[in-house]
PDB file of N, CA, C and O in Angstrom:
ATOM      1  N   UNK U   1      28.871   7.301 -10.779  1.00  0.00           N
ATOM      2  CA  UNK U   1      27.175   7.218 -10.937  1.00  0.00           C
ATOM      3  C   UNK U   1      26.837   8.073  -9.924  1.00  0.00           C
ATOM      4  O   UNK U   1      27.421   7.963  -8.585  1.00  0.00           O
ATOM      5  N   UNK U   2      25.690   9.165 -10.172  1.00  0.00           N
ATOM      6  CA  UNK U   2      25.522   9.932  -8.940  1.00  0.00           C
ATOM      7  C   UNK U   2      24.734   9.167  -7.849  1.00  0.00           C
ATOM      8  O   UNK U   2      24.087   8.127  -8.129  1.00  0.00           O
ATOM      9  N   UNK U   3      24.855   9.753  -6.717  1.00  0.00           N
ATOM     10  CA  UNK U   3      24.110   8.881  -5.559  1.00  0.00           C
ATOM     11  C   UNK U   3      22.511   8.560  -5.790  1.00  0.00           C
ATOM     12  O   UNK U   3      22.198   7.334  -5.349  1.00  0.00           O
ATOM     13  N   UNK U   4      22.092   9.404  -6.434  1.00  0.00           N
ATOM     14  CA  UNK U   4      20.575   9.379  -6.786  1.00  0.00           C
ATOM     15  C   UNK U   4      20.211   7.967  -7.969  1.00  0.00           C
ATOM     16  O   UNK U   4      19.419   7.220  -7.713  1.00  0.00           O
ATOM     17  N   UNK U   5      21.222   8.009  -8.913  1.00  0.00           N
ATOM     18  CA  UNK U   5      21.067   7.286  -9.809  1.00  0.00           C
ATOM     19  C   UNK U   5      21.785   5.662  -9.244  1.00  0.00           C
ATOM     20  O   UNK U   5      20.981   4.697  -9.439  1.00  0.00           O
ATOM     21  N   UNK U   6      22.439   5.828  -8.517  1.00  0.00           N
ATOM     22  CA  UNK U   6      22.971   4.578  -7.857  1.00  0.00           C
ATOM     23  C   UNK U   6      21.957   4.072  -6.996  1.00  0.00           C
ATOM     24  O   UNK U   6      21.563   2.799  -6.907  1.00  0.00           O
ATOM     25  N   UNK U   7      21.298   4.824  -6.258  1.00  0.00           N
ATOM     26  CA  UNK U   7      20.316   4.437  -5.322  1.00  0.00           C
ATOM     27  C   UNK U   7      19.110   3.779  -6.034  1.00  0.00           C
ATOM     28  O   UNK U   7      18.712   2.688  -5.784  1.00  0.00           O
ATOM     29  N   UNK U   8      18.586   4.505  -7.211  1.00  0.00           N
ATOM     30  CA  UNK U   8      17.447   3.948  -8.084  1.00  0.00           C
ATOM     31  C   UNK U   8      17.962   2.504  -8.663  1.00  0.00           C
ATOM     32  O   UNK U   8      17.115   1.836  -8.501  1.00  0.00           O
ATOM     33  N   UNK U   9      19.220   2.415  -9.038  1.00  0.00           N
ATOM     34  CA  UNK U   9      19.857   1.003  -9.584  1.00  0.00           C
ATOM     35  C   UNK U   9      19.683  -0.041  -8.530  1.00  0.00           C
ATOM     36  O   UNK U   9      19.470  -1.227  -8.944  1.00  0.00           O
ATOM     37  N   UNK U  10      19.818   0.395  -7.187  1.00  0.00           N
ATOM     38  CA  UNK U  10      20.434  -0.666  -6.458  1.00  0.00           C
ATOM     39  C   UNK U  10      18.657  -0.829  -5.810  1.00  0.00           C
ATOM     40  O   UNK U  10      18.647  -2.280  -5.654  1.00  0.00           O
ATOM     41  N   UNK U  11      17.438  -0.088  -5.908  1.00  0.00           N
ATOM     42  CA  UNK U  11      16.452  -0.417  -5.749  1.00  0.00           C
ATOM     43  C   UNK U  11      15.643  -1.015  -6.635  1.00  0.00           C
ATOM     44  O   UNK U  11      15.029  -2.336  -6.318  1.00  0.00           O
ATOM     45  N   UNK U  12      16.183  -1.136  -7.642  1.00  0.00           N
ATOM     46  CA  UNK U  12      15.508  -2.006  -9.086  1.00  0.00           C
ATOM     47  C   UNK U  12      16.325  -3.696  -8.855  1.00  0.00           C
ATOM     48  O   UNK U  12      15.614  -4.529  -8.916  1.00  0.00           O
ATOM     49  N   UNK U  13      17.369  -3.511  -8.457  1.00  0.00           N
ATOM     50  CA  UNK U  13      18.298  -4.667  -8.334  1.00  0.00           C
ATOM     51  C   UNK U  13      17.694  -5.432  -7.055  1.00  0.00           C
ATOM     52  O   UNK U  13      17.227  -6.743  -7.418  1.00  0.00           O
ATOM     53  N   UNK U  14      17.388  -4.814  -6.033  1.00  0.00           N
ATOM     54  CA  UNK U  14      16.701  -5.287  -4.925  1.00  0.00           C
ATOM     55  C   UNK U  14      15.200  -5.899  -5.375  1.00  0.00           C
ATOM     56  O   UNK U  14      15.023  -7.042  -4.773  1.00  0.00           O
ATOM     57  N   UNK U  15      14.530  -5.133  -5.735  1.00  0.00           N
ATOM     58  CA  UNK U  15      13.120  -5.435  -5.983  1.00  0.00           C
ATOM     59  C   UNK U  15      13.288  -6.887  -7.181  1.00  0.00           C
ATOM     60  O   UNK U  15      12.653  -7.909  -6.718  1.00  0.00           O
ATOM     61  N   UNK U  16      14.050  -7.005  -8.072  1.00  0.00           N
ATOM     62  CA  UNK U  16      14.174  -7.943  -9.069  1.00  0.00           C
ATOM     63  C   UNK U  16      14.790  -9.231  -8.401  1.00  0.00           C
ATOM     64  O   UNK U  16      14.324 -10.498  -8.466  1.00  0.00           O
ATOM     65  N   UNK U  17      15.923  -8.622  -7.454  1.00  0.00           N
ATOM     66  CA  UNK U  17      16.267 -10.102  -6.666  1.00  0.00           C
ATOM     67  C   UNK U  17      15.343 -10.783  -5.821  1.00  0.00           C
ATOM     68  O   UNK U  17      15.256 -11.745  -5.527  1.00  0.00           O
ATOM     69  N   UNK U  18      14.362  -9.813  -5.090  1.00  0.00           N
ATOM     70  CA  UNK U  18      13.317 -10.497  -4.513  1.00  0.00           C
ATOM     71  C   UNK U  18      12.330 -11.249  -5.207  1.00  0.00           C
ATOM     72  O   UNK U  18      12.058 -12.535  -4.729  1.00  0.00           O
ATOM     73  N   UNK U  19      12.361 -10.675  -6.488  1.00  0.00           N
ATOM     74  CA  UNK U  19      11.123 -11.504  -7.319  1.00  0.00           C
ATOM     75  C   UNK U  19      11.847 -12.741  -7.878  1.00  0.00           C
ATOM     76  O   UNK U  19      11.126 -13.945  -8.034  1.00  0.00           O
ATOM     77  N   UNK U  20      12.959 -13.001  -8.171  1.00  0.00           N
ATOM     78  CA  UNK U  20      13.786 -13.986  -8.596  1.00  0.00           C
ATOM     79  C   UNK U  20      14.091 -15.120  -7.552  1.00  0.00           C
ATOM     80  O   UNK U  20      14.413 -16.387  -7.789  1.00  0.00           O
ATOM     81  N   UNK U  21      14.631 -14.550  -6.232  1.00  0.00           N
ATOM     82  CA  UNK U  21      15.009 -15.452  -5.389  1.00  0.00           C
ATOM     83  C   UNK U  21      14.323 -16.665  -4.664  1.00  0.00           C
ATOM     84  O   UNK U  21      14.396 -17.267  -3.854  1.00  0.00           O
ATOM     85  N   UNK U  22      12.776 -16.084  -4.925  1.00  0.00           N
ATOM     86  CA  UNK U  22      12.031 -16.869  -4.237  1.00  0.00           C
ATOM     87  C   UNK U  22      11.491 -16.397  -2.712  1.00  0.00           C
ATOM     88  O   UNK U  22      10.804 -17.288  -2.099  1.00  0.00           O
ATOM     89  N   UNK U  23      11.967 -15.189  -2.094  1.00  0.00           N
ATOM     90  CA  UNK U  23      11.667 -14.619  -0.755  1.00  0.00           C
ATOM     91  C   UNK U  23      10.305 -13.972  -1.421  1.00  0.00           C
ATOM     92  O   UNK U  23       9.678 -14.153   0.215  1.00  0.00           O
ATOM     93  N   UNK U  24       9.814 -13.668  -2.022  1.00  0.00           N
ATOM     94  CA  UNK U  24       8.632 -13.267  -2.062  1.00  0.00           C
ATOM     95  C   UNK U  24       7.600 -14.422  -2.583  1.00  0.00           C
ATOM     96  O   UNK U  24       7.922 -15.141  -3.543  1.00  0.00           O
ATOM     97  N   UNK U  25       6.418 -14.648  -2.109  1.00  0.00           N
ATOM     98  CA  UNK U  25       5.495 -15.769  -2.449  1.00  0.00           C
ATOM     99  C   UNK U  25       5.085 -15.811  -3.787  1.00  0.00           C
ATOM    100  O   UNK U  25       5.259 -14.625  -4.277  1.00  0.00           O
ATOM    101  N   UNK U  26       4.794 -16.559  -4.212  1.00  0.00           N
ATOM    102  CA  UNK U  26       4.547 -16.776  -6.054  1.00  0.00           C
ATOM    103  C   UNK U  26       3.323 -15.696  -6.129  1.00  0.00           C
ATOM    104  O   UNK U  26       3.343 -14.928  -7.130  1.00  0.00           O
ATOM    105  N   UNK U  27       2.293 -15.998  -5.362  1.00  0.00           N
ATOM    106  CA  UNK U  27       1.216 -14.814  -5.193  1.00  0.00           C
ATOM    107  C   UNK U  27       1.523 -13.343  -5.472  1.00  0.00           C
ATOM    108  O   UNK U  27       0.562 -12.546  -6.065  1.00  0.00           O
ATOM    109  N   UNK U  28       2.461 -12.995  -4.570  1.00  0.00           N
ATOM    110  CA  UNK U  28       2.729 -11.592  -4.750  1.00  0.00           C
ATOM    111  C   UNK U  28       3.799 -11.083  -5.571  1.00  0.00           C
ATOM    112  O   UNK U  28       4.014  -9.927  -5.793  1.00  0.00           O
ATOM    113  N   UNK U  29       4.227 -11.985  -6.455  1.00  0.00           N
ATOM    114  CA  UNK U  29       5.282 -11.587  -7.393  1.00  0.00           C
ATOM    115  C   UNK U  29       4.746 -10.785  -8.507  1.00  0.00           C
ATOM    116  O   UNK U  29       5.607  -9.655  -9.018  1.00  0.00           O
ATOM    117  N   UNK U  30       3.581 -11.213  -8.768  1.00  0.00           N
ATOM    118  CA  UNK U  30       2.816 -10.049  -9.999  1.00  0.00           C
ATOM    119  C   UNK U  30       3.049  -8.963  -9.649  1.00  0.00           C
ATOM    120  O   UNK U  30       3.439  -7.852 -10.234  1.00  0.00           O
ATOM    121  N   UNK U  31       2.435  -8.529  -8.115  1.00  0.00           N
ATOM    122  CA  UNK U  31       2.516  -7.101  -7.483  1.00  0.00           C
ATOM    123  C   UNK U  31       3.970  -6.537  -7.616  1.00  0.00           C
ATOM    124  O   UNK U  31       3.922  -5.570  -8.126  1.00  0.00           O
ATOM    125  N   UNK U  32       4.759  -7.256  -7.491  1.00  0.00           N
ATOM    126  CA  UNK U  32       6.292  -6.691  -7.568  1.00  0.00           C
ATOM    127  C   UNK U  32       6.555  -6.165  -9.132  1.00  0.00           C
ATOM    128  O   UNK U  32       7.395  -5.012  -9.231  1.00  0.00           O
ATOM    129  N   UNK U  33       6.030  -7.137  -9.904  1.00  0.00           N
ATOM    130  CA  UNK U  33       6.295  -6.750 -11.368  1.00  0.00           C
ATOM    131  C   UNK U  33       5.498  -5.473 -11.731  1.00  0.00           C
ATOM    132  O   UNK U  33       6.011  -4.767 -12.336  1.00  0.00           O
ATOM    133  N   UNK U  34       4.090  -5.528 -11.346  1.00  0.00           N
ATOM    134  CA  UNK U  34       3.459  -4.093 -11.685  1.00  0.00           C
ATOM    135  C   UNK U  34       3.971  -2.984 -10.711  1.00  0.00           C
ATOM    136  O   UNK U  34       4.031  -1.809 -11.462  1.00  0.00           O
ATOM    137  N   UNK U  35       4.342  -3.076  -9.557  1.00  0.00           N
ATOM    138  CA  UNK U  35       5.298  -1.939  -9.050  1.00  0.00           C
ATOM    139  C   UNK U  35       6.150  -1.439  -9.578  1.00  0.00           C
ATOM    140  O   UNK U  35       6.373  -0.454  -9.898  1.00  0.00           O
ATOM    141  N   UNK U  36       7.116  -2.409 -10.153  1.00  0.00           N
ATOM    142  CA  UNK U  36       8.415  -1.952 -10.932  1.00  0.00           C
ATOM    143  C   UNK U  36       7.973  -1.240 -12.236  1.00  0.00           C
ATOM    144  O   UNK U  36       8.497  -0.361 -12.775  1.00  0.00           O
ATOM    145  N   UNK U  37       6.912  -1.802 -13.005  1.00  0.00           N
ATOM    146  CA  UNK U  37       6.803  -1.401 -14.113  1.00  0.00           C
ATOM    147  C   UNK U  37       5.690  -0.118 -14.175  1.00  0.00           C
ATOM    148  O   UNK U  37       6.186   0.706 -15.052  1.00  0.00           O
ATOM    149  N   UNK U  38       4.558  -0.181 -13.674  1.00  0.00           N
ATOM    150  CA  UNK U  38       3.753   0.882 -13.584  1.00  0.00           C
ATOM    151  C   UNK U  38       4.402   2.187 -12.653  1.00  0.00           C
ATOM    152  O   UNK U  38       4.016   3.129 -13.117  1.00  0.00           O
ATOM    153  N   UNK U  39       4.676   1.931 -11.366  1.00  0.00           N
ATOM    154  CA  UNK U  39       5.061   3.038 -10.539  1.00  0.00           C
ATOM    155  C   UNK U  39       6.536   3.833 -11.115  1.00  0.00           C
ATOM    156  O   UNK U  39       6.369   5.048 -11.144  1.00  0.00           O
ATOM    157  N   UNK U  40       7.147   3.026 -11.919  1.00  0.00           N
ATOM    158  CA  UNK U  40       8.390   3.673 -12.215  1.00  0.00           C
ATOM    159  C   UNK U  40       8.272   4.249 -13.706  1.00  0.00           C
ATOM    160  O   UNK U  40       9.129   5.095 -14.110  1.00  0.00           O
ATOM    161  N   UNK U  41       7.110   4.314 -14.236  1.00  0.00           N
ATOM    162  CA  UNK U  41       6.839   4.900 -15.360  1.00  0.00           C
ATOM    163  C   UNK U  41       6.765   6.164 -15.273  1.00  0.00           C
ATOM    164  O   UNK U  41       6.864   7.032 -16.198  1.00  0.00           O
ATOM    165  N   UNK U  42       6.527   7.017 -14.260  1.00  0.00           N
ATOM    166  CA  UNK U  42       6.191   8.351 -13.811  1.00  0.00           C
ATOM    167  C   UNK U  42       7.418   8.898 -12.831  1.00  0.00           C
ATOM    168  O   UNK U  42       7.685  10.083 -12.856  1.00  0.00           O
ATOM    169  N   UNK U  43       7.786   7.808 -12.017  1.00  0.00           N
ATOM    170  CA  UNK U  43       8.954   8.572 -11.013  1.00  0.00           C
ATOM    171  C   UNK U  43       9.785   7.403 -10.838  1.00  0.00           C
ATOM    172  O   UNK U  43       9.459   6.059 -11.252  1.00  0.00           O
ATOM    173  N   UNK U  44      10.780   7.748  -9.879  1.00  0.00           N
ATOM    174  CA  UNK U  44      11.876   6.552  -9.250  1.00  0.00           C
ATOM    175  C   UNK U  44      11.077   5.705  -8.324  1.00  0.00           C
ATOM    176  O   UNK U  44       9.847   6.138  -7.594  1.00  0.00           O
ATOM    177  N   UNK U  45      11.217   4.634  -8.233  1.00  0.00           N
ATOM    178  CA  UNK U  45      10.480   3.679  -7.148  1.00  0.00           C
ATOM    179  C   UNK U  45      11.046   3.945  -5.832  1.00  0.00           C
ATOM    180  O   UNK U  45      12.047   4.552  -5.518  1.00  0.00           O
ATOM    181  N   UNK U  46      10.297   3.959  -4.919  1.00  0.00           N
ATOM    182  CA  UNK U  46      10.120   4.207  -3.393  1.00  0.00           C
ATOM    183  C   UNK U  46      10.484   3.231  -2.714  1.00  0.00           C
ATOM    184  O   UNK U  46       9.931   1.860  -3.112  1.00  0.00           O
ATOM    185  N   UNK U  47      11.374   3.091  -1.845  1.00  0.00           N
ATOM    186  CA  UNK U  47      11.969   1.825  -1.194  1.00  0.00           C
ATOM    187  C   UNK U  47      10.942   1.740  -0.115  1.00  0.00           C
ATOM    188  O   UNK U  47      10.216   2.327   0.444  1.00  0.00           O
ATOM    189  N   UNK U  48      10.159   0.331  -0.045  1.00  0.00           N
ATOM    190  CA  UNK U  48       9.278   0.057   0.857  1.00  0.00           C
ATOM    191  C   UNK U  48       9.555   0.467   1.960  1.00  0.00           C
ATOM    192  O   UNK U  48       8.906   0.762   3.122  1.00  0.00           O
ATOM    193  N   UNK U  49      10.821   0.170   2.466  1.00  0.00           N
ATOM    194  CA  UNK U  49      11.344   0.401   3.733  1.00  0.00           C
ATOM    195  C   UNK U  49      11.109   1.946   4.238  1.00  0.00           C
ATOM    196  O   UNK U  49      11.106   2.114   5.425  1.00  0.00           O
ATOM    197  N   UNK U  50      11.222   2.752   3.128  1.00  0.00           N
ATOM    198  CA  UNK U  50      11.021   4.070   3.650  1.00  0.00           C
ATOM    199  C   UNK U  50       9.658   4.593   4.039  1.00  0.00           C
ATOM    200  O   UNK U  50       9.487   5.772   4.498  1.00  0.00           O
ATOM    201  N   UNK U  51       8.609   3.899   3.725  1.00  0.00           N
ATOM    202  CA  UNK U  51       7.314   4.303   3.990  1.00  0.00           C
ATOM    203  C   UNK U  51       6.488   3.376   4.837  1.00  0.00           C
ATOM    204  O   UNK U  51       6.725   2.135   4.412  1.00  0.00           O
ATOM    205  N   UNK U  52       5.411   3.807   5.185  1.00  0.00           N
ATOM    206  CA  UNK U  52       4.293   2.793   5.814  1.00  0.00           C
ATOM    207  C   UNK U  52       3.463   2.166   4.686  1.00  0.00           C
ATOM    208  O   UNK U  52       3.449   3.147   3.621  1.00  0.00           O
ATOM    209  N   UNK U  53       2.617   1.277   5.035  1.00  0.00           N
ATOM    210  CA  UNK U  53       1.666   0.736   4.168  1.00  0.00           C
ATOM    211  C   UNK U  53       0.721   1.733   3.638  1.00  0.00           C
ATOM    212  O   UNK U  53       0.260   1.917   3.042  1.00  0.00           O
ATOM    213  N   UNK U  54       0.435   2.381   4.977  1.00  0.00           N
ATOM    214  CA  UNK U  54      -0.858   3.345   5.013  1.00  0.00           C
ATOM    215  C   UNK U  54      -0.222   4.528   4.028  1.00  0.00           C
ATOM    216  O   UNK U  54      -1.247   4.860   2.873  1.00  0.00           O
ATOM    217  N   UNK U  55       0.929   4.880   4.259  1.00  0.00           N
ATOM    218  CA  UNK U  55       1.428   5.922   2.947  1.00  0.00           C
ATOM    219  C   UNK U  55       1.559   5.488   1.607  1.00  0.00           C
ATOM    220  O   UNK U  55       0.958   6.070   0.638  1.00  0.00           O
ATOM    221  N   UNK U  56       2.029   4.277   1.387  1.00  0.00           N
ATOM    222  CA  UNK U  56       1.702   3.616   0.120  1.00  0.00           C
ATOM    223  C   UNK U  56       0.503   3.633  -0.653  1.00  0.00           C
ATOM    224  O   UNK U  56       0.173   3.973  -1.409  1.00  0.00           O
ATOM    225  N   UNK U  57      -0.279   3.166   0.428  1.00  0.00           N
ATOM    226  CA  UNK U  57      -1.907   3.039  -0.318  1.00  0.00           C
ATOM    227  C   UNK U  57      -2.643   4.384  -0.574  1.00  0.00           C
ATOM    228  O   UNK U  57      -3.117   4.568  -1.530  1.00  0.00           O
ATOM    229  N   UNK U  58      -2.186   5.381   0.052  1.00  0.00           N
ATOM    230  CA  UNK U  58      -2.258   6.856   0.050  1.00  0.00           C
ATOM    231  C   UNK U  58      -1.646   7.278  -1.438  1.00  0.00           C
ATOM    232  O   UNK U  58      -2.530   7.788  -2.361  1.00  0.00           O
ATOM    233  N   UNK U  59      -0.630   7.010  -1.699  1.00  0.00           N
ATOM    234  CA  UNK U  59       0.124   7.173  -2.835  1.00  0.00           C
ATOM    235  C   UNK U  59      -0.646   6.429  -4.060  1.00  0.00           C
ATOM    236  O   UNK U  59      -0.729   7.201  -4.939  1.00  0.00           O
ATOM    237  N   UNK U  60      -0.885   4.992  -3.599  1.00  0.00           N
ATOM    238  CA  UNK U  60      -1.426   4.396  -5.014  1.00  0.00           C
ATOM    239  C   UNK U  60      -2.749   5.076  -5.375  1.00  0.00           C
ATOM    240  O   UNK U  60      -3.054   5.022  -6.515  1.00  0.00           O
ATOM    241  N   UNK U  61      -3.728   5.463  -4.178  1.00  0.00           N
ATOM    242  CA  UNK U  61      -4.824   5.893  -4.680  1.00  0.00           C
ATOM    243  C   UNK U  61      -4.599   7.135  -5.503  1.00  0.00           C
ATOM    244  O   UNK U  61      -5.636   7.608  -6.130  1.00  0.00           O
ATOM    245  N   UNK U  62      -3.755   8.214  -4.981  1.00  0.00           N
ATOM    246  CA  UNK U  62      -3.839   9.489  -5.522  1.00  0.00           C
ATOM    247  C   UNK U  62      -3.203   9.222  -6.803  1.00  0.00           C
ATOM    248  O   UNK U  62      -3.738  10.091  -7.869  1.00  0.00           O
ATOM    249  N   UNK U  63      -2.182   8.625  -6.989  1.00  0.00           N
ATOM    250  CA  UNK U  63      -1.213   8.601  -8.272  1.00  0.00           C
ATOM    251  C   UNK U  63      -1.734   7.338  -9.120  1.00  0.00           C
ATOM    252  O   UNK U  63      -1.407   7.670 -10.237  1.00  0.00           O
ATOM    253  N   UNK U  64      -2.121   6.572  -8.811  1.00  0.00           N
ATOM    254  CA  UNK U  64      -2.410   5.313  -9.377  1.00  0.00           C
ATOM    255  C   UNK U  64      -3.963   5.358 -10.176  1.00  0.00           C
ATOM    256  O   UNK U  64      -4.532   4.296 -10.166  1.00  0.00           O
ATOM    257  N   UNK U  65      -4.202   6.600 -10.691  1.00  0.00           N
ATOM    258  CA  UNK U  65      -5.593   6.358 -11.428  1.00  0.00           C
ATOM    259  C   UNK U  65      -5.747   5.605 -12.870  1.00  0.00           C
ATOM    260  O   UNK U  65      -6.744   5.186 -13.130  1.00  0.00           O
ATOM    261  N   UNK U  66      -4.576   5.056 -13.435  1.00  0.00           N
ATOM    262  CA  UNK U  66      -4.674   4.242 -14.457  1.00  0.00           C
ATOM    263  C   UNK U  66      -4.903   2.844 -13.848  1.00  0.00           C
ATOM    264  O   UNK U  66      -4.825   1.721 -14.809  1.00  0.00           O
ATOM    265  N   UNK U  67      -4.466   2.615 -12.461  1.00  0.00           N
ATOM    266  CA  UNK U  67      -4.416   1.249 -12.020  1.00  0.00           C
ATOM    267  C   UNK U  67      -6.091   0.572 -11.835  1.00  0.00           C
ATOM    268  O   UNK U  67      -6.659   1.664 -11.459  1.00  0.00           O
ATOM    269  N   UNK U  68      -6.078  -0.548 -12.226  1.00  0.00           N
ATOM    270  CA  UNK U  68      -7.420  -1.088 -11.879  1.00  0.00           C
ATOM    271  C   UNK U  68      -7.492  -1.477 -10.279  1.00  0.00           C
ATOM    272  O   UNK U  68      -6.295  -1.492  -9.731  1.00  0.00           O
ATOM    273  N   UNK U  69      -8.187  -1.666  -9.819  1.00  0.00           N
ATOM    274  CA  UNK U  69      -8.539  -2.270  -8.046  1.00  0.00           C
ATOM    275  C   UNK U  69      -7.811  -3.409  -7.924  1.00  0.00           C
ATOM    276  O   UNK U  69      -6.974  -3.475  -7.001  1.00  0.00           O
ATOM    277  N   UNK U  70      -7.838  -4.315  -8.910  1.00  0.00           N
ATOM    278  CA  UNK U  70      -6.841  -5.603  -8.907  1.00  0.00           C
ATOM    279  C   UNK U  70      -5.609  -5.280  -8.964  1.00  0.00           C
ATOM    280  O   UNK U  70      -4.782  -5.855  -8.052  1.00  0.00           O
ATOM    281  N   UNK U  71      -4.995  -4.350  -9.673  1.00  0.00           N
ATOM    282  CA  UNK U  71      -3.581  -4.054  -9.719  1.00  0.00           C
ATOM    283  C   UNK U  71      -3.142  -3.500  -8.492  1.00  0.00           C
ATOM    284  O   UNK U  71      -2.096  -3.654  -8.064  1.00  0.00           O
ATOM    285  N   UNK U  72      -4.047  -2.591  -7.949  1.00  0.00           N
ATOM    286  CA  UNK U  72      -3.799  -1.884  -6.859  1.00  0.00           C
ATOM    287  C   UNK U  72      -3.528  -2.802  -5.678  1.00  0.00           C
ATOM    288  O   UNK U  72      -2.398  -2.700  -4.853  1.00  0.00           O
ATOM    289  N   UNK U  73      -4.491  -3.845  -5.591  1.00  0.00           N
ATOM    290  CA  UNK U  73      -4.349  -4.886  -4.549  1.00  0.00           C
ATOM    291  C   UNK U  73      -3.219  -5.293  -4.596  1.00  0.00           C
ATOM    292  O   UNK U  73      -2.443  -5.932  -3.710  1.00  0.00           O
ATOM    293  N   UNK U  74      -2.821  -6.009  -5.920  1.00  0.00           N
ATOM    294  CA  UNK U  74      -1.390  -6.732  -6.150  1.00  0.00           C
ATOM    295  C   UNK U  74      -0.402  -5.895  -5.769  1.00  0.00           C
ATOM    296  O   UNK U  74       0.552  -6.573  -5.024  1.00  0.00           O
ATOM    297  N   UNK U  75      -0.336  -4.458  -6.059  1.00  0.00           N
ATOM    298  CA  UNK U  75       1.159  -4.097  -5.619  1.00  0.00           C
ATOM    299  C   UNK U  75       1.165  -3.921  -4.209  1.00  0.00           C
ATOM    300  O   UNK U  75       2.136  -3.962  -3.433  1.00  0.00           O
ATOM    301  N   UNK U  76      -0.096  -3.732  -3.423  1.00  0.00           N
ATOM    302  CA  UNK U  76      -0.044  -3.532  -1.986  1.00  0.00           C
ATOM    303  C   UNK U  76       0.104  -4.828  -1.382  1.00  0.00           C
ATOM    304  O   UNK U  76       1.078  -5.015  -0.548  1.00  0.00           O
ATOM    305  N   UNK U  77      -0.374  -6.166  -1.698  1.00  0.00           N
ATOM    306  CA  UNK U  77       0.345  -7.327  -1.633  1.00  0.00           C
ATOM    307  C   UNK U  77       1.564  -7.637  -1.566  1.00  0.00           C
ATOM    308  O   UNK U  77       2.099  -8.217  -0.520  1.00  0.00           O
ATOM    309  N   UNK U  78       2.154  -7.173  -2.574  1.00  0.00           N
ATOM    310  CA  UNK U  78       3.785  -7.279  -2.810  1.00  0.00           C
ATOM    311  C   UNK U  78       4.199  -6.438  -1.781  1.00  0.00           C
ATOM    312  O   UNK U  78       5.434  -6.907  -1.166  1.00  0.00           O
ATOM    313  N   UNK U  79       3.978  -5.302  -1.436  1.00  0.00           N
ATOM    314  CA  UNK U  79       4.548  -4.334  -0.575  1.00  0.00           C
ATOM    315  C   UNK U  79       4.406  -4.783   0.758  1.00  0.00           C
ATOM    316  O   UNK U  79       5.401  -4.658   1.603  1.00  0.00           O
ATOM    317  N   UNK U  80       3.542  -5.311   1.130  1.00  0.00           N
ATOM    318  CA  UNK U  80       3.208  -5.929   2.482  1.00  0.00           C
ATOM    319  C   UNK U  80       4.299  -7.131   2.711  1.00  0.00           C
ATOM    320  O   UNK U  80       4.603  -7.242   3.551  1.00  0.00           O
ATOM    321  N   UNK U  81       4.280  -7.927   1.634  1.00  0.00           N
ATOM    322  CA  UNK U  81       5.556  -8.955   1.663  1.00  0.00           C
ATOM    323  C   UNK U  81       6.857  -8.838   1.735  1.00  0.00           C
ATOM    324  O   UNK U  81       7.251  -9.503   2.543  1.00  0.00           O
ATOM    325  N   UNK U  82       7.157  -7.500   1.312  1.00  0.00           N
ATOM    326  CA  UNK U  82       8.517  -6.795   1.446  1.00  0.00           C
ATOM    327  C   UNK U  82       8.339  -6.443   2.708  1.00  0.00           C
ATOM    328  O   UNK U  82       9.622  -6.891   3.421  1.00  0.00           O
ATOM    329  N   UNK U  83       7.762  -5.906   3.431  1.00  0.00           N
ATOM    330  CA  UNK U  83       7.744  -5.336   4.743  1.00  0.00           C
ATOM    331  C   UNK U  83       7.878  -6.525   5.622  1.00  0.00           C
ATOM    332  O   UNK U  83       8.377  -6.252   6.728  1.00  0.00           O
ATOM    333  N   UNK U  84       7.054  -7.737   5.277  1.00  0.00           N
ATOM    334  CA  UNK U  84       7.313  -8.867   6.582  1.00  0.00           C
ATOM    335  C   UNK U  84       8.583  -9.458   6.431  1.00  0.00           C
ATOM    336  O   UNK U  84       8.808 -10.207   7.345  1.00  0.00           O
ATOM    337  N   UNK U  85       9.417  -9.203   5.421  1.00  0.00           N
ATOM    338  CA  UNK U  85      10.705 -10.116   5.255  1.00  0.00           C
ATOM    339  C   UNK U  85      11.604  -9.203   6.452  1.00  0.00           C
ATOM    340  O   UNK U  85      12.706 -10.152   6.659  1.00  0.00           O
ATOM    341  N   UNK U  86      11.575  -8.204   6.922  1.00  0.00           N
ATOM    342  CA  UNK U  86      12.163  -7.550   8.119  1.00  0.00           C
ATOM    343  C   UNK U  86      12.342  -8.497   9.439  1.00  0.00           C
ATOM    344  O   UNK U  86      11.407  -9.202   9.672  1.00  0.00           O
TER     345      UNK U  86
END
């Protein structure tokens, strides 16, 4: 498997393991599902550790034109929860 494909597969596995393991509070799990579904529809998922929340917020505003304000908020809440796991 090519390194890029392997990294993408690992990232998907990481996100779904967080959602299923209970590491992410119930309130933020929907944001994780939205992040996985909506953001990966156009590009590979970006690892939360690789970017600041400000950068993610800018990406979501720039590229998330089809997302509602509520969906954007849920995605950001999920990303914050992932960042707090460190």
